[in-house]
CSV table of C-alpha atoms in Angstrom, one decimal:
chain,number,residue,atom,x,y,z
A,127,MET,CA,170.4,156.4,85.9
A,128,SER,CA,172.6,153.7,86.8
A,129,GLU,CA,176.3,154.6,86.4
A,130,PRO,CA,176.6,151.4,83.8
A,131,VAL,CA,173.9,153.2,82.0
A,132,ASN,CA,176.1,156.2,81.7
A,133,ARG,CA,179.0,154.6,81.2
A,134,ALA,CA,177.2,153.4,77.7
A,135,ARG,CA,176.1,156.7,76.5
A,136,ARG,CA,179.3,158.6,77.5
A,137,SER,CA,180.8,155.6,75.3
A,138,LEU,CA,178.7,156.3,72.7
A,139,ASN,CA,179.1,160.2,72.4
A,140,GLY,CA,182.7,159.3,72.0
A,141,ALA,CA,182.5,156.3,69.3
A,142,PRO,CA,183.5,156.6,65.8
A,143,ALA,CA,180.2,156.1,64.1
A,144,ASP,CA,181.3,152.9,62.3
A,145,LEU,CA,181.7,151.0,66.1
A,146,LEU,CA,178.5,152.0,68.6
A,147,VAL,CA,178.3,148.3,68.8
A,148,GLU,CA,181.6,147.1,69.9
A,149,ARG,CA,182.1,150.3,72.3
A,150,ILE,CA,178.8,149.2,73.7
A,151,ALA,CA,179.7,145.4,73.9
A,152,ASP,CA,182.7,146.7,76.0
A,153,VAL,CA,180.8,148.5,78.5
A,154,LEU,CA,177.8,145.5,78.6
A,155,ALA,CA,181.1,143.0,79.2
A,156,ARG,CA,182.6,145.5,81.8
A,157,SER,CA,179.7,146.3,83.6
A,158,TYR,CA,177.4,143.1,83.1
A,159,GLY,CA,179.8,140.1,82.2
A,160,ILE,CA,177.5,139.4,79.0
A,161,THR,CA,180.1,138.2,76.3
A,162,ASP,CA,177.9,137.9,73.5
A,163,THR,CA,175.9,141.3,71.9
A,164,GLU,CA,175.0,141.9,68.5
A,165,LEU,CA,172.3,144.3,66.8
A,166,LEU,CA,169.7,143.5,64.3
A,167,GLN,CA,168.1,146.0,62.0
A,168,VAL,CA,164.7,145.7,60.0
A,169,ASP,CA,165.1,145.6,57.0
A,170,TYR,CA,163.1,148.2,54.3
A,171,ARG,CA,160.3,145.5,54.5
A,172,LEU,CA,160.0,145.1,57.8
A,173,ALA,CA,160.4,141.3,57.1
A,174,VAL,CA,163.5,140.0,58.6
A,175,LEU,CA,165.8,141.1,61.5
A,176,LEU,CA,169.8,141.9,59.8
A,177,PRO,CA,172.6,141.4,62.1
A,178,LEU,CA,175.3,144.1,61.6
A,179,GLN,CA,177.7,141.4,60.8
A,180,GLU,CA,177.8,138.5,58.1
A,181,GLY,CA,175.1,136.2,58.8
A,182,GLU,CA,171.7,134.8,58.7
A,183,GLY,CA,168.6,136.9,59.5
A,184,ILE,CA,165.6,136.7,61.4
A,185,THR,CA,162.1,136.0,59.7
A,186,GLY,CA,160.3,133.8,62.1
A,187,PRO,CA,157.2,135.9,63.5
A,188,GLY,CA,157.2,132.9,66.6
A,189,HIS,CA,161.2,134.1,67.3
A,190,PRO,CA,162.0,135.8,70.3
A,191,ALA,CA,164.0,138.8,68.3
A,192,TRP,CA,160.6,139.2,66.4
A,193,ARG,CA,158.7,139.0,69.9
A,194,CYS,CA,160.7,141.9,71.4
A,195,PHE,CA,160.3,143.9,68.2
A,196,ASP,CA,156.7,143.7,67.8
A,197,HIS,CA,155.9,143.9,71.7
A,198,GLN,CA,158.2,146.5,72.1
A,199,GLU,CA,159.6,145.3,75.4
A,200,PRO,CA,162.6,143.1,76.2
A,201,VAL,CA,162.7,139.5,75.9
A,202,SER,CA,165.1,136.8,77.5
A,203,SER,CA,164.4,133.3,75.7
A,204,ALA,CA,167.1,130.1,76.6
A,205,GLY,CA,169.9,132.8,78.1
A,206,THR,CA,169.6,135.4,75.6
A,207,ALA,CA,168.1,138.7,75.7
A,208,TYR,CA,166.7,140.7,73.2
A,209,LEU,CA,165.9,144.8,73.5
A,210,PRO,CA,163.9,146.6,71.4
A,211,VAL,CA,166.3,149.7,69.6
A,212,THR,CA,163.5,152.5,69.4
A,213,MET,CA,164.0,155.9,69.4
A,214,ARG,CA,160.6,158.2,70.0
A,215,GLY,CA,158.6,155.2,68.5
A,216,GLU,CA,160.5,154.6,65.6
A,217,ARG,CA,161.8,151.1,65.6
A,218,ARG,CA,164.9,150.4,63.8
A,219,GLY,CA,165.6,146.5,65.4
A,220,VAL,CA,166.8,144.9,68.0
A,221,LEU,CA,169.9,144.2,71.0
A,222,ARG,CA,170.7,140.9,71.5
A,223,VAL,CA,173.1,139.9,74.8
A,224,ALA,CA,174.0,137.0,76.6
A,225,PRO,CA,173.8,135.5,79.0
A,226,ALA,CA,170.9,137.1,79.8
A,227,PRO,CA,170.9,138.4,83.1
A,228,ASP,CA,168.1,136.9,85.8
A,229,ASP,CA,167.7,140.5,87.5
A,230,GLN,CA,164.7,142.6,86.3
A,231,GLY,CA,166.3,145.9,87.6
A,232,VAL,CA,169.4,144.9,85.2
A,233,LEU,CA,167.6,143.8,82.3
A,234,GLY,CA,165.9,147.1,82.2
A,235,GLU,CA,169.2,149.2,82.6
A,236,LEU,CA,169.9,147.0,79.0
A,237,ALA,CA,166.5,147.9,77.8
A,238,GLU,CA,167.7,152.0,78.8
A,239,ILE,CA,171.4,151.0,76.8
A,240,ALA,CA,169.6,149.9,73.6
A,241,THR,CA,167.3,153.1,73.9
A,242,ALA,CA,170.4,155.2,74.0
A,243,LEU,CA,171.5,153.2,71.1
A,244,ALA,CA,168.4,154.2,69.1
A,245,HIS,CA,169.5,157.5,69.2
A,246,GLU,CA,173.1,157.3,68.2
A,247,LEU,CA,172.4,156.0,65.3
A,248,SER,CA,169.9,158.2,64.3
A,249,ALA,CA,172.4,160.9,65.0
A,250,VAL,CA,175.4,159.3,63.1
A,251,SER,CA,173.3,157.6,60.1
A,252,ALA,CA,173.8,161.0,57.7
A,253,GLY,CA,177.5,160.4,58.1
A,254,THR,CA,178.2,156.7,57.5
A,255,ASP,CA,176.5,153.9,55.3
A,256,VAL,CA,177.4,150.9,58.0
A,257,TYR,CA,173.7,151.1,59.1
A,258,ARG,CA,171.7,151.7,56.4
A,259,SER,CA,174.3,148.9,54.1
A,260,ALA,CA,173.7,146.0,56.8
A,261,ARG,CA,169.7,146.4,56.4
A,262,ARG,CA,169.3,145.3,53.3
A,263,SER,CA,168.1,141.9,52.3
A,264,GLN,CA,168.1,142.6,48.9
A,265,ARG,CA,169.7,145.7,46.3
A,266,LEU,CA,167.5,148.7,46.3
A,267,THR,CA,166.7,150.1,42.7
A,268,LEU,CA,168.3,153.8,42.4
A,269,ALA,CA,164.4,154.9,42.7
A,270,ALA,CA,163.8,153.1,45.7
A,271,GLU,CA,167.0,155.4,46.9
A,272,MET,CA,165.5,158.0,46.3
A,273,GLN,CA,162.1,157.2,48.0
A,274,TRP,CA,163.4,156.1,51.0
A,275,GLU,CA,166.0,159.0,51.8
A,276,LEU,CA,163.0,161.1,51.7
A,277,LEU,CA,161.3,159.8,54.4
A,278,PRO,CA,161.3,161.5,58.1
A,279,GLY,CA,160.9,157.6,59.5
A,280,ARG,CA,158.3,154.8,59.6
A,281,SER,CA,157.2,155.3,62.8
A,282,ARG,CA,156.7,158.2,65.5
A,283,THR,CA,154.9,158.4,68.7
A,284,ARG,CA,154.0,161.6,71.0
A,285,PRO,CA,151.6,162.1,73.7
A,286,ALA,CA,148.5,162.9,71.9
A,287,PHE,CA,149.4,160.7,68.7
A,288,ARG,CA,150.7,157.8,67.0
A,289,LEU,CA,151.9,157.4,63.5
A,290,ALA,CA,153.7,155.2,60.9
A,291,GLY,CA,153.7,154.4,57.2
A,292,GLN,CA,155.4,152.4,55.1
A,293,LEU,CA,156.4,151.8,51.4
A,294,GLU,CA,156.2,148.9,48.7
A,295,PRO,CA,157.6,147.2,47.1
A,296,ALA,CA,159.8,148.1,49.2
A,297,TYR,CA,163.4,147.6,47.9
A,298,ALA,CA,161.8,148.7,43.4
A,299,VAL,CA,159.5,151.8,44.8
A,300,ARG,CA,159.1,154.8,42.7
A,301,GLY,CA,156.6,157.6,42.8
A,302,ASP,CA,154.8,156.6,46.1
A,303,SER,CA,156.4,158.7,49.3
A,304,PHE,CA,155.1,160.2,52.6
A,305,ASP,CA,156.1,162.8,54.9
A,306,TRP,CA,155.2,164.1,58.8
A,307,SER,CA,156.9,166.8,60.7
A,308,ASP,CA,155.2,167.9,64.2
A,309,ASP,CA,155.9,170.9,66.8
A,310,GLY,CA,153.8,169.4,70.0
A,311,GLN,CA,151.2,172.1,68.9
A,312,ARG,CA,150.3,170.5,65.0
A,313,LEU,CA,151.2,167.4,63.3
A,314,TRP,CA,151.6,167.6,59.1
A,315,LEU,CA,151.1,164.4,57.1
A,316,SER,CA,151.4,164.5,53.4
A,317,THR,CA,151.0,161.4,51.1
A,318,VAL,CA,152.0,161.4,47.6
A,319,ASN,CA,151.3,159.2,44.0
A,320,GLY,CA,153.9,160.6,41.4
A,321,MET,CA,153.3,159.1,38.1
A,322,GLY,CA,155.7,157.9,35.9
A,323,GLU,CA,158.4,154.8,36.4
A,324,GLY,CA,161.7,154.6,37.8
A,325,VAL,CA,163.9,157.7,38.3
A,326,ALA,CA,162.1,160.1,36.7
A,327,ALA,CA,158.6,159.6,39.1
A,328,SER,CA,161.4,159.4,42.3
A,329,MET,CA,162.5,162.8,40.9
A,330,LEU,CA,159.0,164.2,40.8
A,331,THR,CA,158.0,162.7,44.0
A,332,ALA,CA,161.5,164.6,45.3
A,333,LEU,CA,160.1,167.8,44.4
A,334,ALA,CA,157.1,167.7,45.7
A,335,THR,CA,158.1,166.8,48.9
A,336,SER,CA,160.7,169.5,49.0
A,337,ALA,CA,158.7,172.2,48.0
A,338,LEU,CA,155.4,171.2,50.4
A,339,ARG,CA,158.9,171.3,53.1
A,340,ASN,CA,159.6,174.5,52.0
A,341,ALA,CA,155.6,175.8,52.2
A,342,ARG,CA,155.6,174.6,55.5
A,343,ARG,CA,158.3,175.7,57.1
A,344,ALA,CA,157.9,179.2,55.8
A,345,GLY,CA,154.7,178.5,58.2
A,346,LEU,CA,152.6,178.5,54.6
A,347,SER,CA,149.1,177.3,55.2
A,348,LEU,CA,147.9,174.5,54.1
A,349,ALA,CA,146.3,175.4,50.8
A,350,ASP,CA,149.5,177.7,50.0
A,351,GLN,CA,151.5,174.4,50.9
A,352,ALA,CA,149.4,172.9,47.7
A,353,ALA,CA,149.8,175.7,45.8
A,354,LEU,CA,153.4,176.4,46.2
A,355,ALA,CA,154.1,172.7,45.6
A,356,ASP,CA,151.4,172.9,42.1
A,357,GLN,CA,153.6,176.0,41.2
A,358,ALA,CA,157.1,174.3,41.4
A,359,ILE,CA,156.0,171.2,39.7
A,360,TYR,CA,154.4,173.1,37.2
A,361,ASP,CA,157.5,175.5,36.4
A,362,VAL,CA,159.3,172.6,35.5
A,363,HIS,CA,156.9,170.2,33.6
A,364,ARG,CA,154.5,172.7,32.4
A,365,GLY,CA,151.2,169.6,32.9
A,366,SER,CA,153.2,167.0,31.5
A,367,GLN,CA,153.7,165.7,34.9
A,368,HIS,CA,151.7,165.6,38.0
A,369,LEU,CA,151.3,163.7,41.3
A,370,SER,CA,148.5,163.5,43.3
A,371,SER,CA,148.5,164.4,47.2
A,372,LEU,CA,146.7,164.2,50.4
A,373,LEU,CA,148.1,167.2,52.7
A,374,MET,CA,146.9,166.5,56.2
A,375,GLU,CA,147.2,169.1,59.7
A,376,LEU,CA,146.0,167.9,62.6
A,377,ASP,CA,145.4,170.4,66.1
A,378,LEU,CA,146.5,168.0,68.2
A,379,ALA,CA,144.9,170.0,71.3
A,380,SER,CA,141.4,169.6,69.4
A,381,GLY,CA,141.2,167.1,67.2
A,382,VAL,CA,140.0,169.5,64.6
A,383,MET,CA,142.1,168.1,61.0
A,384,THR,CA,142.6,170.5,57.7
A,385,VAL,CA,142.5,168.4,54.6
A,386,VAL,CA,143.7,169.4,51.1
A,387,ASP,CA,142.8,167.2,48.7
A,388,ALA,CA,144.3,167.0,45.1
A,389,GLY,CA,143.7,164.2,43.4
A,390,SER,CA,144.7,162.1,46.6
A,391,PRO,CA,145.1,158.6,48.2
A,392,ARG,CA,141.8,157.0,49.9
A,393,LEU,CA,141.9,158.3,53.4
A,394,ILE,CA,139.8,156.2,55.4
A,395,ARG,CA,138.2,156.0,58.9
A,396,LEU,CA,138.1,153.7,62.0
A,397,ARG,CA,135.6,154.7,65.1
A,398,ASP,CA,134.7,152.0,67.4
A,399,GLY,CA,135.1,149.2,64.8
A,400,GLU,CA,133.9,150.8,62.0
A,401,VAL,CA,135.6,151.7,59.0
A,402,THR,CA,134.1,154.7,56.8
A,403,ASP,CA,135.3,156.8,54.2
A,404,GLN,CA,135.7,160.4,54.8
A,405,ALA,CA,134.3,162.6,52.1
A,406,LEU,CA,136.9,164.6,50.6
A,407,GLU,CA,136.5,167.2,48.0
A,408,ALA,CA,138.7,166.6,45.1
A,409,GLN,CA,140.7,169.4,43.4
A,410,PHE,CA,143.3,168.8,41.3
A,411,PRO,CA,146.4,166.8,41.5
A,412,LEU,CA,149.7,169.1,42.0
A,413,GLY,CA,151.3,170.2,39.1
A,414,MET,CA,148.4,169.6,36.4
A,415,PHE,CA,147.1,173.2,35.8
A,416,GLU,CA,149.2,176.4,35.9
A,417,ALA,CA,148.3,178.7,39.3
A,418,THR,CA,145.4,176.4,40.7
A,419,ASP,CA,143.6,177.7,43.5
A,420,TYR,CA,143.2,175.0,46.3
A,421,HIS,CA,140.6,175.4,49.4
A,422,GLU,CA,140.9,173.7,52.6
A,423,GLN,CA,138.0,171.9,54.8
A,424,ARG,CA,137.8,170.3,57.8
A,425,PHE,CA,136.7,167.4,60.1
A,426,GLN,CA,136.4,166.4,63.6
A,427,LEU,CA,138.5,163.7,64.4
A,428,GLN,CA,137.2,162.1,68.5
A,429,ARG,CA,139.5,160.5,70.5
A,430,GLY,CA,140.9,156.9,69.7
A,431,ASP,CA,139.8,157.6,66.2
A,432,ARG,CA,142.3,155.9,63.8
A,433,LEU,CA,142.9,157.0,60.2
A,434,PHE,CA,144.8,155.1,57.1
A,435,VAL,CA,146.2,157.4,53.8
A,436,VAL,CA,145.8,153.8,51.2
A,437,SER,CA,146.9,154.8,47.9
A,438,ASP,CA,145.8,153.1,44.5
A,439,GLY,CA,148.6,150.6,44.5
A,440,VAL,CA,146.6,149.3,47.5
A,441,VAL,CA,142.7,150.0,46.2
A,442,ASP,CA,142.9,149.0,43.1
A,443,ALA,CA,145.4,145.8,43.0
A,444,THR,CA,142.9,143.1,41.7
A,445,ALA,CA,143.1,139.2,42.4
A,446,HIS,CA,141.3,136.9,40.1
A,447,ASP,CA,139.6,140.8,38.8
A,448,VAL,CA,138.8,141.1,42.6
A,449,PRO,CA,139.8,144.4,44.1
A,450,TYR,CA,141.2,144.6,47.3
A,451,GLY,CA,140.2,148.0,47.6
A,452,GLY,CA,136.5,147.0,48.4
A,453,THR,CA,135.4,144.2,51.4
A,454,ALA,CA,138.9,142.7,51.3
A,455,LEU,CA,140.2,146.0,52.8
A,456,ASP,CA,137.7,146.8,54.6
A,457,ARG,CA,137.6,143.4,56.8
A,458,PHE,CA,141.3,144.0,57.1
A,459,LEU,CA,140.7,147.3,58.9
A,460,ARG,CA,138.7,146.2,61.1
A,461,ARG,CA,141.2,143.4,62.5
A,462,THR,CA,143.5,146.3,63.3
A,463,GLY,CA,142.1,148.2,66.5
A,464,SER,CA,144.2,146.8,69.0
A,465,MET,CA,147.6,146.4,66.7
A,466,ASP,CA,150.5,149.3,67.5
A,467,ALA,CA,149.9,151.8,64.1
A,468,LEU,CA,153.6,150.1,62.8
A,469,ASP,CA,152.2,146.7,63.2
A,470,ALA,CA,148.8,147.8,61.2
A,471,VAL,CA,150.7,149.0,58.5
A,472,ARG,CA,153.2,145.7,58.1
A,473,SER,CA,149.8,143.5,58.3
A,474,LEU,CA,147.9,145.5,55.9
A,475,LEU,CA,150.7,145.4,53.4
A,476,GLY,CA,151.0,141.4,54.6
A,477,ASP,CA,147.4,140.8,53.8
A,478,LEU,CA,147.2,142.3,50.4
A,479,ARG,CA,150.2,140.8,48.9
A,480,ALA,CA,148.8,137.6,50.6
A,481,PHE,CA,145.7,138.9,48.6
A,482,VAL,CA,147.6,138.9,45.4
A,483,ALA,CA,149.6,136.1,45.7
A,484,GLY,CA,152.5,137.9,45.2
A,485,ASP,CA,154.6,140.9,45.2
A,486,LEU,CA,153.0,144.4,44.3
A,487,VAL,CA,153.3,145.2,40.7
A,488,ASP,CA,152.4,149.2,41.4
A,489,ASP,CA,153.8,151.4,43.9
A,490,ALA,CA,151.6,151.1,47.4
A,491,VAL,CA,152.3,153.9,50.3
A,492,VAL,CA,149.8,153.1,53.5
A,493,VAL,CA,149.9,155.6,56.0
A,494,CYS,CA,148.2,154.6,59.5
A,495,LEU,CA,147.8,157.7,62.1
A,496,ASP,CA,146.4,157.1,65.4
A,497,TRP,CA,144.7,160.4,67.8
A,498,THR,CA,145.3,159.6,71.6
A,499,GLY,CA,143.4,162.7,72.1
A,500,PRO,CA,144.6,165.9,74.4
A,501,GLN,CA,147.0,165.1,76.8
A,502,GLU,CA,147.4,167.0,80.0
């Protein structure tokens, strides 16, 4: 690792949470003669790259900043370089620097510094609102604020899998959400589709997510995780409120998927260009009845399989009385085979908005999981 990269890391480690970009800019100016440094963060809707300071966001997909974000590699254009600000697959945005270096080795060092910035942004985000506030193109509703705070991220990359998820309408989502965790041997993934409106729906989802995390972290089986969350919701609401959930546990070495379908969103498999609905054993939603007994089922994934989890806000969206969850959804999913998981999710929701000719009325959650197979 070069000395300028080390210097940048040390500067980030010692910087106040709100001055990360300023400290990076100082290092880049001294080490590389860069006079203009700007952080562009992707907004909640994955639709605009917003500057940390005041200024116009970048929306055009052909812009070099978006090419950098989409392809996750440095892009140089018109004397300016754009560097992906990404940590373990979680895309936070783009670092813009000028003048762009001609040396590819230097460009590689700048990309390392942008990655270090992504790690530090993740480390400080819980203690400052500077970066969260700057990545909003409009105000979040209170319910949406609660939902986004629950999420583990929007994308994750590990040797054995790639994972991404998104909520819509991003600035006004209510009851739909997702959660994930992995320990290097297994991946846990849950999606929930909560009933109700506004803050009440978000509170129900928060209760379910916390109960599922509590059970998972206690080492309980998937069926017992569902049972604990079911009991927690029933104890509070006595059956007057419930939520649909799909719980999944993937063995990363074998590709065996364990599932509990509690009135869940739709699970779709893309294999060798063919789209198939994964048959699930339908069980009661969480919190509907007291002491529901949940059962696990298993199926085998093949290397290269892609799974989509889509809520009823996707499946039931209509245009001219035609549901998106039929031919339109299957046709689009076939086109995602070559896309990265996050790009597939973002493109699917863009296609859905085009289908309904506007913003979504109902909540929608889309999660994409690629199992790339056991690694040496």
